[in-house]
Short mmCIF file of C-alpha atoms in Angstrom, two decimals:
data_model
loop_
_atom_site.label_atom_id
_atom_site.label_comp_id
_atom_site.label_asym_id
_atom_site.label_seq_id
_atom_site.Cartn_x
_atom_site.Cartn_y
_atom_site.Cartn_z
CA HIS N 150 -4.04 -8.35 -16.14
CA LEU N 151 -0.36 -8.65 -17.04
CA PRO N 152 1.78 -11.56 -18.26
CA LEU N 153 3.83 -12.25 -15.15
CA GLY N 154 7.56 -11.62 -15.34
CA LEU N 155 7.60 -9.25 -18.31
CA LYS N 156 8.70 -5.69 -17.84
CA LYS N 157 7.24 -2.60 -19.43
CA GLY N 158 9.68 -2.42 -22.26
CA SER N 159 10.33 0.97 -23.78
CA ASN N 160 10.33 2.76 -20.45
CA PHE N 161 12.24 0.60 -17.98
CA PHE N 162 14.91 2.10 -15.73
CA GLN N 163 17.68 -0.11 -14.39
CA GLU N 164 19.48 0.98 -11.24
CA GLY N 165 23.13 1.62 -12.04
CA ARG N 166 22.38 1.91 -15.76
CA PRO N 167 20.41 5.17 -15.99
CA PHE N 168 17.43 5.12 -18.29
CA LYS N 169 18.44 1.91 -20.00
CA GLU N 170 15.58 1.01 -22.34
CA LEU N 171 14.50 -2.59 -22.66
CA LYS N 172 12.49 -3.45 -25.76
CA ILE N 173 10.11 -5.89 -24.12
CA MET N 174 6.48 -4.87 -24.22
CA ILE N 175 3.55 -6.00 -22.14
CA ALA N 176 -0.17 -5.66 -22.59
CA VAL N 177 -2.24 -4.19 -19.78
CA LYS N 178 -5.80 -5.40 -20.13
CA ASN N 179 -8.70 -3.62 -18.48
CA GLU N 180 -10.77 -6.10 -16.46
CA GLY N 181 -13.33 -3.42 -15.66
CA ILE N 182 -15.32 -2.72 -12.53
CA ILE N 183 -15.22 -5.53 -9.95
CA LEU N 184 -17.11 -4.17 -6.94
CA GLU N 185 -19.35 -1.19 -6.20
CA LYS N 186 -21.06 0.20 -3.12
CA THR N 187 -24.40 -1.16 -1.91
CA ASN N 188 -27.22 0.19 0.24
CA LEU N 189 -25.80 -1.57 3.30
CA GLU N 190 -25.06 0.96 6.00
CA PHE N 191 -21.34 0.23 6.29
CA GLU N 192 -20.63 0.61 2.54
CA ASN N 193 -23.25 3.04 1.23
CA GLN N 194 -20.77 5.72 0.17
CA ALA N 195 -17.88 3.87 -1.48
CA VAL N 196 -15.81 0.70 -1.68
CA LEU N 197 -12.13 0.92 -2.59
CA ASN N 198 -8.51 -0.13 -2.04
CA PRO N 199 -8.79 -3.91 -1.57
CA ALA N 200 -6.43 -6.52 -0.16
CA CYS N 201 -6.48 -9.77 -2.15
CA ILE N 202 -5.13 -13.24 -1.68
CA GLN N 203 -5.64 -16.29 -3.92
CA MET N 204 -6.50 -19.70 -2.44
CA ASP N 205 -7.19 -22.46 -4.97
CA ASP N 206 -9.66 -20.96 -7.47
CA ILE N 207 -11.03 -18.27 -5.13
CA THR N 208 -9.76 -14.72 -4.75
CA HIS N 209 -10.43 -13.53 -1.21
CA MET N 210 -10.94 -9.77 -1.19
CA PHE N 211 -10.88 -7.56 1.90
CA TYR N 212 -11.89 -4.05 0.94
CA ARG N 213 -12.25 -0.63 2.48
CA ALA N 214 -15.90 0.32 2.83
CA ILE N 215 -17.06 3.86 3.66
CA ASN N 216 -20.41 4.86 5.09
CA HIS N 217 -22.20 8.21 4.82
CA ASN N 218 -20.50 9.39 8.00
CA ASP N 219 -17.13 9.00 6.25
CA ILE N 220 -16.10 6.20 8.61
CA SER N 221 -14.34 3.22 7.08
CA SER N 222 -14.51 -0.46 7.90
CA ILE N 223 -13.27 -3.55 6.06
CA GLY N 224 -15.69 -5.67 4.08
CA TYR N 225 -15.16 -9.09 2.54
CA CYS N 226 -16.11 -10.88 -0.65
CA GLN N 227 -14.97 -13.83 -2.76
CA LEU N 228 -14.27 -13.74 -6.48
CA LYS N 229 -14.08 -16.53 -8.99
CA ASP N 230 -12.76 -15.49 -12.40
CA ASN N 231 -13.29 -11.89 -11.22
CA LYS N 232 -16.99 -12.44 -10.58
CA VAL N 233 -18.39 -12.01 -7.07
CA VAL N 234 -19.60 -15.37 -5.74
CA LYS N 235 -19.91 -14.43 -2.06
CA ARG N 236 -20.18 -11.10 -0.22
CA LEU N 237 -20.71 -10.56 3.48
CA LYS N 238 -23.37 -8.12 4.62
CA ARG N 239 -21.32 -7.01 7.62
CA PRO N 240 -17.72 -5.82 7.87
CA VAL N 241 -15.07 -8.22 9.11
CA LEU N 242 -13.14 -5.39 10.81
CA PHE N 243 -14.58 -2.12 12.05
CA PRO N 244 -13.63 0.69 14.45
CA GLU N 245 -13.56 -0.49 18.06
CA TYR N 246 -10.81 1.50 19.78
CA ASP N 247 -10.03 5.19 20.13
CA TYR N 248 -7.00 4.96 17.84
CA GLU N 249 -9.24 3.78 14.97
CA LYS N 250 -12.52 5.48 15.86
CA LYS N 251 -12.76 7.31 12.53
CA GLY N 252 -11.85 4.37 10.37
CA VAL N 253 -9.97 1.18 9.58
CA GLU N 254 -8.67 1.76 6.07
CA ASP N 255 -6.75 0.39 3.07
CA PRO N 256 -5.96 -3.23 4.00
CA ARG N 257 -3.11 -5.36 2.63
CA ILE N 258 -2.81 -9.08 3.33
CA THR N 259 0.10 -11.56 3.36
CA LEU N 260 0.35 -15.26 4.23
CA LEU N 261 3.54 -16.04 6.13
CA GLU N 262 4.32 -19.32 7.89
CA GLY N 263 0.67 -20.33 8.21
CA THR N 264 -0.62 -17.00 9.50
CA TYR N 265 -2.50 -14.37 7.51
CA TYR N 266 -1.35 -10.86 8.38
CA LEU N 267 -3.81 -8.13 7.46
CA PHE N 268 -2.39 -4.61 7.80
CA TYR N 269 -4.54 -1.52 7.76
CA THR N 270 -4.43 2.19 8.50
CA ALA N 271 -6.01 3.12 11.82
CA TYR N 272 -7.42 6.66 11.74
CA ASP N 273 -8.64 8.53 14.81
CA GLY N 274 -9.67 11.70 13.00
CA LYS N 275 -6.23 13.27 13.31
CA ASN N 276 -3.54 10.60 13.22
CA ALA N 277 -3.07 7.82 10.66
CA LEU N 278 -1.04 4.87 11.95
CA ILE N 279 -0.33 1.25 11.01
CA SER N 280 -2.25 -1.50 12.76
CA TYR N 281 -2.71 -5.18 11.95
CA ALA N 282 -4.81 -8.25 12.60
CA THR N 283 -4.02 -11.94 12.22
CA SER N 284 -5.97 -15.02 11.18
CA LYS N 285 -5.43 -18.73 10.60
CA ASP N 286 -8.49 -19.27 8.42
CA LEU N 287 -9.36 -15.97 6.67
CA ILE N 288 -12.58 -15.94 8.69
CA HIS N 289 -11.67 -15.06 12.27
CA PHE N 290 -9.31 -12.11 12.69
CA ALA N 291 -7.73 -10.96 15.94
CA LYS N 292 -6.63 -7.33 16.14
CA GLN N 293 -3.04 -6.99 17.35
CA GLY N 294 -2.95 -3.23 17.81
CA LEU N 295 -0.76 -0.40 16.56
CA ILE N 296 2.82 -0.93 15.46
CA SER N 297 3.57 2.63 14.27
CA PRO N 298 5.64 4.86 16.53
CA LYS N 299 3.64 7.30 18.63
CA ILE N 300 6.12 10.04 17.83
CA SER N 301 5.19 13.54 16.75
CA TYR N 302 6.04 14.77 13.28
CA ASP N 303 8.01 17.50 15.04
CA GLU N 304 10.30 15.03 16.81
CA ALA N 305 10.59 12.65 13.85
CA GLU N 306 11.62 15.39 11.45
CA ASP N 307 14.28 16.59 13.89
CA ILE N 308 15.75 13.08 13.83
CA PHE N 309 15.58 13.00 10.02
CA ARG N 310 17.50 16.28 9.77
CA GLU N 311 20.20 15.05 12.16
CA SER N 312 20.56 11.87 10.12
CA GLY N 313 21.28 13.88 6.96
CA ILE N 314 18.35 12.41 5.07
CA LYS N 315 17.10 14.20 1.98
CA GLU N 316 15.42 17.54 2.55
CA ARG N 317 12.20 16.26 0.97
CA TYR N 318 11.59 14.14 4.08
CA SER N 319 11.30 17.33 6.12
CA MET N 320 8.95 19.10 3.71
CA PHE N 321 5.85 17.24 4.89
CA GLU N 322 6.29 18.24 8.53
CA MET N 323 4.95 21.74 7.88
CA LEU N 324 2.04 20.42 5.82
CA TYR N 325 0.75 18.08 8.52
CA LYS N 326 1.43 20.46 11.41
CA GLU N 327 -0.53 23.19 9.65
CA ARG N 328 -3.38 20.83 8.87
CA GLU N 329 -3.60 18.83 12.10
CA GLY N 330 -1.69 20.83 14.73
CA ARG N 331 1.79 20.75 16.22
CA ASN N 332 1.21 17.53 18.14
CA VAL N 333 0.18 15.47 15.11
CA LEU N 334 1.91 12.09 15.02
CA LEU N 335 4.12 10.98 12.16
CA PHE N 336 1.79 9.63 9.47
CA GLU N 337 2.46 5.95 8.75
CA LYS N 338 0.52 4.19 6.00
CA ASP N 339 0.65 1.68 3.16
CA ALA N 340 2.23 -1.18 5.12
CA SER N 341 2.64 -4.67 3.68
CA LEU N 342 4.67 -7.67 4.73
CA PHE N 343 7.05 -9.74 2.62
CA PRO N 344 5.79 -13.36 2.47
CA ARG N 345 9.05 -14.72 3.84
CA ARG N 346 11.71 -13.73 6.35
CA PHE N 347 15.19 -12.42 5.60
CA ASP N 348 17.91 -13.83 7.87
CA GLY N 349 15.16 -14.79 10.28
CA LYS N 350 13.62 -11.32 10.40
CA PHE N 351 10.26 -9.98 9.29
CA ALA N 352 10.48 -7.38 6.53
CA LEU N 353 7.75 -4.74 6.40
CA LEU N 354 7.32 -2.17 3.66
CA HIS N 355 5.86 1.11 4.91
CA ARG N 356 5.64 4.73 3.88
CA ILE N 357 7.06 7.82 5.48
CA LEU N 358 6.47 10.58 2.98
CA PRO N 359 7.66 10.96 0.33
CA GLY N 360 9.15 7.47 -0.15
CA ILE N 361 8.81 3.75 0.56
CA GLN N 362 11.00 2.15 3.20
CA VAL N 363 11.54 -1.30 4.71
CA ILE N 364 12.01 -2.14 8.38
CA TYR N 365 13.41 -5.48 9.57
CA PHE N 366 12.53 -6.84 13.01
CA ASP N 367 12.56 -10.07 15.01
CA LYS N 368 9.05 -9.82 16.45
CA PHE N 369 6.21 -7.35 16.38
CA SER N 370 6.46 -6.63 20.09
CA GLY N 371 9.94 -5.27 19.41
CA LEU N 372 8.52 -2.35 17.41
CA THR N 373 8.65 0.11 20.31
CA ASP N 374 8.91 3.89 20.10
CA ASN N 375 12.58 3.65 21.05
CA SER N 376 13.33 1.04 18.39
CA TRP N 377 11.62 3.25 15.81
CA ARG N 378 13.75 6.21 16.94
CA ASP N 379 16.89 4.15 16.40
CA TYR N 380 15.60 3.18 12.96
CA PHE N 381 14.83 6.82 12.05
CA ARG N 382 18.43 7.81 12.83
CA ASN N 383 19.48 5.61 9.91
CA LEU N 384 16.35 5.90 7.77
CA GLY N 385 18.41 6.75 4.69
CA ASP N 386 19.80 3.21 4.74
CA PHE N 387 16.33 1.69 4.50
CA ILE N 388 14.71 3.67 1.70
CA VAL N 389 13.58 1.32 -1.05
CA ILE N 390 11.97 3.76 -3.49
CA ASP N 391 12.01 7.56 -3.50
CA PRO N 392 10.26 9.78 -6.06
CA LEU N 393 12.30 9.91 -9.24
CA PHE N 394 10.19 10.35 -12.36
CA TRP N 395 7.72 12.97 -13.60
CA PHE N 396 4.64 11.04 -12.46
CA GLU N 397 6.12 10.71 -8.94
CA SER N 398 6.65 14.43 -8.44
CA ARG N 399 4.85 14.58 -5.07
CA ASN N 400 5.41 11.17 -3.50
CA VAL N 401 5.26 7.41 -3.86
CA GLY N 402 3.64 4.87 -1.55
CA GLY N 403 3.14 1.17 -1.08
CA GLY N 404 0.65 -0.79 -3.13
CA ALA N 405 0.16 -4.54 -3.22
CA PRO N 406 2.35 -6.77 -1.03
CA PRO N 407 5.56 -7.99 -2.71
CA ILE N 408 5.18 -10.80 -5.24
CA GLU N 409 8.04 -13.26 -5.69
CA THR N 410 9.05 -13.96 -9.30
CA GLU N 411 11.99 -15.74 -10.90
CA ASP N 412 13.71 -12.38 -11.38
CA GLY N 413 13.08 -10.86 -7.96
CA TRP N 414 10.35 -9.23 -5.89
CA LEU N 415 7.77 -7.46 -8.00
CA ILE N 416 6.45 -4.32 -6.29
CA ILE N 417 3.29 -2.65 -7.55
CA TYR N 418 3.10 0.78 -5.93
CA HIS N 419 1.28 4.07 -6.33
CA ALA N 420 2.79 7.36 -7.41
CA VAL N 421 1.36 10.85 -7.00
CA GLU N 422 1.95 13.60 -9.53
CA ASP N 423 1.53 17.24 -8.51
CA THR N 424 -0.16 19.29 -11.22
CA PRO N 425 -1.65 22.81 -11.37
CA LEU N 426 -5.09 21.16 -11.29
CA GLY N 427 -4.33 18.94 -8.30
CA LYS N 428 -2.91 15.53 -7.53
CA ILE N 429 -3.03 12.66 -10.04
CA TYR N 430 -2.48 9.09 -8.88
CA HIS N 431 -0.74 6.48 -11.03
CA ALA N 432 0.16 2.80 -10.68
CA ALA N 433 3.86 1.96 -10.97
CA ALA N 434 6.15 -1.05 -10.74
CA ALA N 435 9.64 -1.95 -9.55
CA LEU N 436 11.73 -5.10 -9.21
CA LEU N 437 13.74 -5.76 -6.04
CA ASP N 438 16.55 -8.22 -5.44
CA HIS N 439 15.57 -11.65 -4.12
CA LYS N 440 18.01 -11.65 -1.22
CA ASN N 441 18.20 -7.93 -0.52
CA PRO N 442 14.96 -5.99 -1.11
CA LEU N 443 16.83 -2.74 -0.55
CA LYS N 444 18.53 -3.35 -3.89
CA VAL N 445 16.32 -2.06 -6.71
CA LEU N 446 16.99 -3.96 -9.92
CA GLY N 447 14.76 -1.76 -12.02
CA ARG N 448 11.62 0.33 -12.12
CA LEU N 449 9.29 1.74 -14.74
CA LYS N 450 9.98 5.32 -15.72
CA GLU N 451 6.44 5.67 -17.04
CA PRO N 452 3.25 4.68 -15.19
CA LEU N 453 2.13 1.08 -15.37
CA PHE N 454 -1.37 2.52 -15.79
CA SER N 455 -3.19 5.75 -15.05
CA ALA N 456 -6.74 7.05 -14.85
CA GLU N 457 -8.32 6.75 -18.30
CA GLU N 458 -11.81 5.35 -17.82
CA PRO N 459 -14.69 7.61 -16.66
CA TRP N 460 -14.92 5.71 -13.35
CA GLU N 461 -11.22 6.38 -12.73
CA LYS N 462 -11.38 10.08 -13.58
CA ILE N 463 -14.63 11.01 -11.83
CA GLY N 464 -15.72 9.92 -8.37
CA VAL N 465 -15.25 10.87 -4.73
CA VAL N 466 -11.69 11.94 -5.62
CA GLY N 467 -10.97 12.17 -9.32
CA ASN N 468 -7.95 10.93 -11.25
CA VAL N 469 -7.10 8.17 -8.81
CA VAL N 470 -5.94 4.63 -9.46
CA PHE N 471 -4.70 3.17 -6.18
CA PRO N 472 -3.39 -0.43 -6.46
CA THR N 473 -3.46 -2.38 -3.19
CA GLY N 474 -4.11 -6.00 -4.15
CA ALA N 475 -2.52 -8.36 -6.65
CA ILE N 476 -2.77 -12.09 -7.25
CA VAL N 477 -1.28 -14.56 -9.73
CA ARG N 478 -3.70 -16.83 -11.56
CA ASP N 479 -2.96 -18.92 -14.65
CA LYS N 480 0.42 -17.22 -15.06
CA ARG N 481 -1.25 -13.82 -15.14
CA LEU N 482 -0.93 -10.99 -12.67
CA TYR N 483 -4.23 -9.39 -11.73
CA ILE N 484 -4.04 -5.99 -10.05
CA TYR N 485 -6.98 -4.72 -8.01
CA TYR N 486 -7.26 -1.04 -7.25
CA GLY N 487 -9.47 1.70 -5.92
CA ALA N 488 -10.81 3.90 -8.73
CA ALA N 489 -11.57 7.55 -7.97
CA ASP N 490 -12.00 6.55 -4.29
CA LYS N 491 -15.42 5.22 -5.24
CA LEU N 492 -15.25 1.64 -6.53
CA ILE N 493 -12.92 -1.31 -7.15
CA ALA N 494 -11.62 -2.26 -10.59
CA ALA N 495 -8.92 -4.55 -11.94
CA LYS N 496 -6.25 -4.67 -14.63
#
């Protein structure tokens, strides 16, 4: 856990003041393993990448569970002081439709105006797109369907090139077309909602490789393919974080939903480093302006934490820490993450 509001001192980058070093240090404490797989059919291969929300003294955790057929669903448990006090034996969300037939993955949850919004990646075996469900009580969830554009990578990248966006945004087109075929849809993942509106609009963080962007909209039904095309034509204006430092050499992506602090919106995100031995995942942090989340006030130029423990280095996929949930309790920030794509741990 981290003392909330302090920044990682000797390696803090302030936008507009390159590589300014702030001499404020924080301690990152290892809370250890929180949740592991069971023999239940829906989670007998791995549990990982949880969404968390704190209500009174209970942390509600919605986690990705994988079975031996490599199909994901979303399980649920309750924590008190990081100890499991309740755990359901069935998933709360599972594949039901063709667009999610191979998995519902990597949830994030936000409470906004009395409604819980739970976003997840819907995977059909080829395409990964953003979907969401809503609840009033954290018990009954209603799926609301896909909100990602059903636009091919081929078309999207043509729009990116015309818009003059950085060349790196076109690099991933070839990768996905070679892997999944020419008609693969633009991959959309890592979505999370700000817990308040800006000028009356929803604000959704999402990831088009290799960066993190924000899209503003009046209502979810307005996220049509044509509105996404209009947004893509100006995507450069809506990039929040692009890869910048050594540990972000491949890409960055969303982590936990934004957390409001006195100094701005705290963003815990993941960063992927390309190395000769493969990809290494790190946890990172940035601070965004209260009124304008597109304005980055600062970000760490070293990882917040990386794989160090055996359970983080060795698993289904090694060298992975993937933060997706964070809660504030007793003036401490607790970060929950998938470790080596096998289990859930906390800092």
